[in-house]
Tab-separated table of N, CA and C in Angstrom:
chain	number	residue	atom	x	y	z
E	1	MET	N	-85.037	-14.088	16.553
E	1	MET	CA	-84.896	-15.324	16.053
E	1	MET	C	-84.211	-15.091	14.567
E	2	VAL	N	-83.625	-16.166	14.152
E	2	VAL	CA	-83.100	-16.256	12.659
E	2	VAL	C	-83.728	-17.346	12.055
E	3	SER	N	-84.493	-17.236	10.845
E	3	SER	CA	-85.036	-18.039	10.308
E	3	SER	C	-84.169	-18.617	9.108
E	4	VAL	N	-84.327	-19.868	8.649
E	4	VAL	CA	-83.369	-20.691	7.712
E	4	VAL	C	-84.464	-20.916	6.646
E	5	VAL	N	-83.930	-20.837	5.343
E	5	VAL	CA	-84.906	-21.483	4.251
E	5	VAL	C	-84.679	-23.057	4.193
E	6	GLN	N	-85.807	-23.903	4.132
E	6	GLN	CA	-85.544	-25.157	4.330
E	6	GLN	C	-85.874	-25.732	3.090
E	7	ASN	N	-86.702	-25.033	1.962
E	7	ASN	CA	-86.927	-25.771	0.822
E	7	ASN	C	-87.553	-24.785	0.095
E	8	VAL	N	-87.288	-24.838	-1.238
E	8	VAL	CA	-87.741	-23.975	-2.493
E	8	VAL	C	-88.853	-24.831	-3.118
E	9	ALA	N	-90.101	-24.430	-3.189
E	9	ALA	CA	-91.295	-25.041	-3.730
E	9	ALA	C	-91.289	-24.745	-5.131
E	10	ILE	N	-91.567	-25.677	-6.031
E	10	ILE	CA	-91.696	-25.603	-7.342
E	10	ILE	C	-92.898	-26.292	-7.793
E	11	ASP	N	-94.041	-25.456	-8.132
E	11	ASP	CA	-95.162	-26.001	-8.759
E	11	ASP	C	-95.018	-26.519	-10.032
E	12	CYS	N	-95.699	-27.540	-10.398
E	12	CYS	CA	-95.314	-28.103	-11.774
E	12	CYS	C	-96.576	-29.306	-12.001
E	13	SER	N	-96.685	-29.444	-13.648
E	13	SER	CA	-97.946	-30.385	-13.523
E	13	SER	C	-97.649	-31.666	-13.159
E	14	ASN	N	-96.386	-32.152	-13.223
E	14	ASN	CA	-95.972	-33.567	-12.794
E	14	ASN	C	-94.615	-33.563	-12.157
E	15	ALA	N	-94.825	-33.858	-10.784
E	15	ALA	CA	-93.693	-33.497	-9.489
E	15	ALA	C	-92.640	-34.217	-9.923
E	16	TYR	N	-92.813	-35.600	-10.116
E	16	TYR	CA	-91.883	-36.857	-10.209
E	16	TYR	C	-90.637	-36.579	-11.174
E	17	GLU	N	-91.066	-36.350	-12.441
E	17	GLU	CA	-90.150	-36.247	-13.472
E	17	GLU	C	-89.045	-34.858	-13.530
E	18	PRO	N	-89.638	-33.556	-13.231
E	18	PRO	CA	-88.709	-32.734	-13.188
E	18	PRO	C	-87.673	-32.963	-11.736
E	19	ALA	N	-88.067	-33.775	-10.772
E	19	ALA	CA	-87.416	-34.044	-9.491
E	19	ALA	C	-86.770	-35.067	-9.825
E	20	ARG	N	-86.900	-35.824	-10.867
E	20	ARG	CA	-86.005	-37.028	-11.145
E	20	ARG	C	-84.843	-36.578	-12.075
E	21	PHE	N	-85.178	-35.443	-12.884
E	21	PHE	CA	-83.962	-34.718	-13.679
E	21	PHE	C	-83.178	-34.192	-12.615
E	22	TRP	N	-83.443	-33.355	-11.787
E	22	TRP	CA	-82.422	-32.382	-10.780
E	22	TRP	C	-81.883	-33.538	-9.908
E	23	SER	N	-82.628	-34.702	-9.672
E	23	SER	CA	-81.708	-35.846	-8.894
E	23	SER	C	-80.701	-36.239	-9.634
E	24	GLU	N	-80.711	-36.886	-11.169
E	24	GLU	CA	-79.736	-36.952	-11.873
E	24	GLU	C	-78.676	-35.732	-12.126
E	25	VAL	N	-78.919	-34.503	-12.234
E	25	VAL	CA	-77.971	-33.567	-12.320
E	25	VAL	C	-77.321	-33.302	-11.308
E	26	THR	N	-77.715	-33.587	-10.005
E	26	THR	CA	-76.873	-33.374	-8.881
E	26	THR	C	-76.308	-34.425	-8.393
E	27	GLY	N	-76.854	-35.468	-8.772
E	27	GLY	CA	-76.206	-36.809	-8.159
E	27	GLY	C	-76.779	-37.216	-6.556
E	28	CYS	N	-78.165	-36.527	-6.430
E	28	CYS	CA	-78.461	-36.709	-5.117
E	28	CYS	C	-80.110	-37.518	-5.567
E	29	PRO	N	-80.278	-38.260	-4.357
E	29	PRO	CA	-81.399	-39.132	-4.564
E	29	PRO	C	-82.903	-38.409	-4.395
E	30	LEU	N	-83.638	-38.841	-4.636
E	30	LEU	CA	-85.118	-38.611	-4.424
E	30	LEU	C	-85.510	-39.501	-3.118
E	31	PRO	N	-86.387	-39.325	-2.310
E	31	PRO	CA	-86.884	-40.138	-1.144
E	31	PRO	C	-87.060	-41.538	-1.940
E	32	PRO	N	-86.711	-42.766	-1.219
E	32	PRO	CA	-86.762	-44.101	-1.878
E	32	PRO	C	-88.287	-44.687	-1.990
E	33	GLN	N	-89.224	-44.136	-1.376
E	33	GLN	CA	-90.765	-44.564	-1.404
E	33	GLN	C	-91.248	-43.579	-2.548
E	34	ASP	N	-90.673	-42.491	-3.012
E	34	ASP	CA	-91.294	-41.783	-4.209
E	34	ASP	C	-91.293	-42.461	-5.453
E	35	ARG	N	-92.500	-42.310	-6.248
E	35	ARG	CA	-92.595	-42.920	-7.703
E	35	ARG	C	-93.134	-42.254	-8.820
E	36	THR	N	-93.079	-42.657	-10.060
E	36	THR	CA	-93.839	-41.906	-10.876
E	36	THR	C	-95.326	-41.757	-10.584
E	37	GLY	N	-95.913	-40.380	-11.032
E	37	GLY	CA	-97.238	-40.275	-10.384
E	37	GLY	C	-97.509	-39.348	-9.337
E	38	ASP	N	-96.384	-39.409	-8.396
E	38	ASP	CA	-96.669	-38.800	-7.141
E	38	ASP	C	-96.798	-37.611	-7.274
E	39	ARG	N	-97.580	-36.723	-6.370
E	39	ARG	CA	-97.911	-35.546	-6.342
E	39	ARG	C	-96.516	-34.398	-5.870
E	40	GLU	N	-95.858	-35.201	-4.925
E	40	GLU	CA	-95.064	-34.220	-4.211
E	40	GLU	C	-93.809	-35.201	-4.052
E	41	THR	N	-92.693	-34.439	-4.261
E	41	THR	CA	-91.308	-35.258	-3.951
E	41	THR	C	-90.233	-33.938	-3.940
E	42	GLN	N	-89.084	-34.366	-3.321
E	42	GLN	CA	-87.905	-33.664	-3.272
E	42	GLN	C	-86.743	-34.271	-3.545
E	43	VAL	N	-85.514	-33.281	-3.946
E	43	VAL	CA	-84.213	-33.790	-4.051
E	43	VAL	C	-83.677	-34.008	-2.865
E	44	MET	N	-83.104	-34.812	-2.235
E	44	MET	CA	-82.377	-34.858	-1.188
E	44	MET	C	-81.083	-34.507	-1.058
E	45	LEU	N	-80.667	-33.020	-1.202
E	45	LEU	CA	-79.464	-32.351	-1.218
E	45	LEU	C	-78.786	-32.486	0.108
E	46	PRO	N	-77.410	-32.920	0.217
E	46	PRO	CA	-76.564	-32.922	1.356
E	46	PRO	C	-76.805	-31.810	2.414
E	47	GLU	N	-76.895	-30.439	1.803
E	47	GLU	CA	-76.806	-29.284	2.552
E	47	GLU	C	-77.934	-28.067	1.700
E	48	GLY	N	-78.147	-27.316	2.571
E	48	GLY	CA	-79.017	-26.049	1.824
E	48	GLY	C	-80.409	-26.672	1.718
E	49	PRO	N	-81.302	-25.557	1.222
E	49	PRO	CA	-82.530	-25.465	0.741
E	49	PRO	C	-82.753	-27.044	-0.150
E	50	LEU	N	-83.723	-27.559	0.183
E	50	LEU	CA	-84.231	-28.925	-0.526
E	50	LEU	C	-85.224	-28.473	-1.595
E	51	PRO	N	-84.981	-28.701	-3.088
E	51	PRO	CA	-85.927	-28.476	-3.974
E	51	PRO	C	-87.226	-29.486	-3.955
E	52	TYR	N	-88.258	-28.716	-3.591
E	52	TYR	CA	-89.550	-29.452	-3.350
E	52	TYR	C	-90.515	-29.318	-4.521
E	53	PHE	N	-90.816	-30.386	-5.196
E	53	PHE	CA	-91.657	-30.393	-6.208
E	53	PHE	C	-93.179	-30.790	-5.908
E	54	THR	N	-94.042	-29.924	-6.343
E	54	THR	CA	-95.514	-30.363	-6.017
E	54	THR	C	-96.205	-30.438	-7.205
E	55	GLY	N	-97.286	-31.271	-7.484
E	55	GLY	CA	-97.878	-31.193	-8.725
E	55	GLY	C	-99.073	-30.592	-8.967
E	56	GLY	N	-98.941	-29.291	-8.891
E	56	GLY	CA	-100.163	-28.702	-9.316
E	56	GLY	C	-101.280	-28.403	-8.275
E	57	PRO	N	-102.529	-27.955	-8.856
E	57	PRO	CA	-103.377	-27.714	-7.695
E	57	PRO	C	-104.109	-28.829	-6.999
E	58	ALA	N	-104.301	-30.024	-7.454
E	58	ALA	CA	-104.676	-31.253	-6.560
E	58	ALA	C	-103.761	-31.618	-5.512
E	59	ALA	N	-102.575	-30.987	-5.577
E	59	ALA	CA	-101.749	-31.363	-4.291
E	59	ALA	C	-101.784	-30.361	-3.433
E	60	HIS	N	-102.321	-29.059	-3.478
E	60	HIS	CA	-102.724	-28.044	-2.403
E	60	HIS	C	-103.965	-28.327	-1.638
E	61	PRO	N	-104.052	-27.925	-0.509
E	61	PRO	CA	-105.434	-28.145	0.325
E	61	PRO	C	-106.281	-26.907	-0.092
E	62	PRO	N	-107.481	-27.143	0.006
E	62	PRO	CA	-108.577	-26.254	-0.525
E	62	PRO	C	-108.405	-24.703	0.117
E	63	SER	N	-107.691	-24.809	1.278
E	63	SER	CA	-107.499	-23.570	1.801
E	63	SER	C	-106.090	-22.609	1.305
E	64	ILE	N	-105.655	-23.157	0.422
E	64	ILE	CA	-104.500	-22.525	-0.571
E	64	ILE	C	-104.891	-22.112	-1.963
E	65	ARG	N	-105.079	-20.982	-2.143
E	65	ARG	CA	-105.287	-20.425	-3.476
E	65	ARG	C	-104.409	-20.670	-4.399
E	66	TRP	N	-104.578	-21.529	-5.411
E	66	TRP	CA	-103.602	-21.908	-6.502
E	66	TRP	C	-104.244	-21.323	-7.900
E	67	ALA	N	-103.500	-20.113	-8.374
E	67	ALA	CA	-103.617	-19.668	-9.667
E	67	ALA	C	-102.630	-19.261	-10.553
E	68	PRO	N	-103.001	-19.635	-11.956
E	68	PRO	CA	-101.799	-19.247	-12.806
E	68	PRO	C	-101.585	-17.824	-12.827
E	69	SER	N	-100.496	-17.279	-13.650
E	69	SER	CA	-100.045	-16.195	-13.691
E	69	SER	C	-101.004	-15.595	-15.134
E	70	PRO	N	-101.598	-14.284	-15.001
E	70	PRO	CA	-102.555	-14.058	-15.979
E	70	PRO	C	-101.969	-14.129	-17.427
E	71	ALA	N	-100.608	-13.895	-17.483
E	71	ALA	CA	-99.808	-14.121	-18.615
E	71	ALA	C	-99.704	-15.496	-19.188
E	72	SER	N	-99.921	-16.457	-18.636
E	72	SER	CA	-99.576	-17.744	-18.826
E	72	SER	C	-100.367	-18.765	-18.043
E	73	THR	N	-100.457	-20.052	-18.661
E	73	THR	CA	-101.153	-20.881	-17.969
E	73	THR	C	-100.167	-21.987	-17.245
E	74	ARG	N	-98.763	-21.638	-17.518
E	74	ARG	CA	-97.753	-22.520	-17.226
E	74	ARG	C	-97.017	-21.881	-15.859
E	75	TRP	N	-96.624	-22.727	-15.027
E	75	TRP	CA	-95.865	-22.331	-14.132
E	75	TRP	C	-94.334	-22.247	-14.318
E	76	ARG	N	-93.582	-21.361	-13.920
E	76	ARG	CA	-92.194	-21.449	-14.334
E	76	ARG	C	-91.491	-21.253	-12.991
E	77	ALA	N	-90.171	-21.822	-12.950
E	77	ALA	CA	-89.445	-21.531	-11.895
E	77	ALA	C	-87.848	-21.894	-12.357
E	78	GLY	N	-87.009	-20.985	-12.077
E	78	GLY	CA	-85.595	-21.055	-12.477
E	78	GLY	C	-84.727	-21.977	-11.484
E	79	LEU	N	-83.924	-22.652	-11.784
E	79	LEU	CA	-82.870	-23.208	-10.774
E	79	LEU	C	-81.534	-22.949	-11.389
E	80	THR	N	-80.699	-22.502	-10.588
E	80	THR	CA	-79.124	-22.267	-11.252
E	80	THR	C	-78.282	-23.539	-10.445
E	81	ALA	N	-77.802	-24.345	-11.199
E	81	ALA	CA	-76.902	-25.304	-10.875
E	81	ALA	C	-75.450	-25.056	-11.129
E	82	GLY	N	-74.416	-25.215	-10.390
E	82	GLY	CA	-73.219	-24.973	-10.895
E	82	GLY	C	-72.164	-25.930	-9.914
E	83	GLY	N	-70.871	-26.092	-10.278
E	83	GLY	CA	-70.148	-26.858	-9.329
E	83	GLY	C	-69.587	-26.211	-8.350
E	84	ALA	N	-68.860	-26.922	-7.112
E	84	ALA	CA	-68.315	-26.122	-6.115
E	84	ALA	C	-67.675	-24.923	-6.137
E	85	ALA	N	-66.846	-25.033	-7.220
E	85	ALA	CA	-66.084	-23.491	-7.622
E	85	ALA	C	-67.081	-22.445	-7.966
E	86	ALA	N	-67.992	-22.704	-8.745
E	86	ALA	CA	-68.962	-21.484	-8.901
E	86	ALA	C	-69.525	-21.227	-7.813
E	87	ALA	N	-69.954	-22.054	-6.864
E	87	ALA	CA	-70.721	-21.827	-5.415
E	87	ALA	C	-69.825	-20.758	-4.512
E	88	ARG	N	-68.512	-21.096	-4.565
E	88	ARG	CA	-67.622	-19.968	-3.920
E	88	ARG	C	-67.345	-18.626	-4.461
E	89	ALA	N	-67.529	-18.601	-5.922
E	89	ALA	CA	-67.016	-17.553	-6.704
E	89	ALA	C	-67.874	-16.302	-6.203
């Protein structure tokens, strides 16, 4: 069986604001019911994995261990965005 990546989870302290930023950069919407202060949201890209933003430890069930890196208390994620020509290169 072949697996397909459906989303990329990004832990952050405020899920809505970085998702809103990437929504504006990509021109793709957030789910219409999502609002400022929501702990989870995603950018609705037309294809490929969806960037899924989750708002820190409170958004995770107790069964998931959520711990910052020993080197930093900030979570970091890198997203590379480019035009269609860059994607084909």
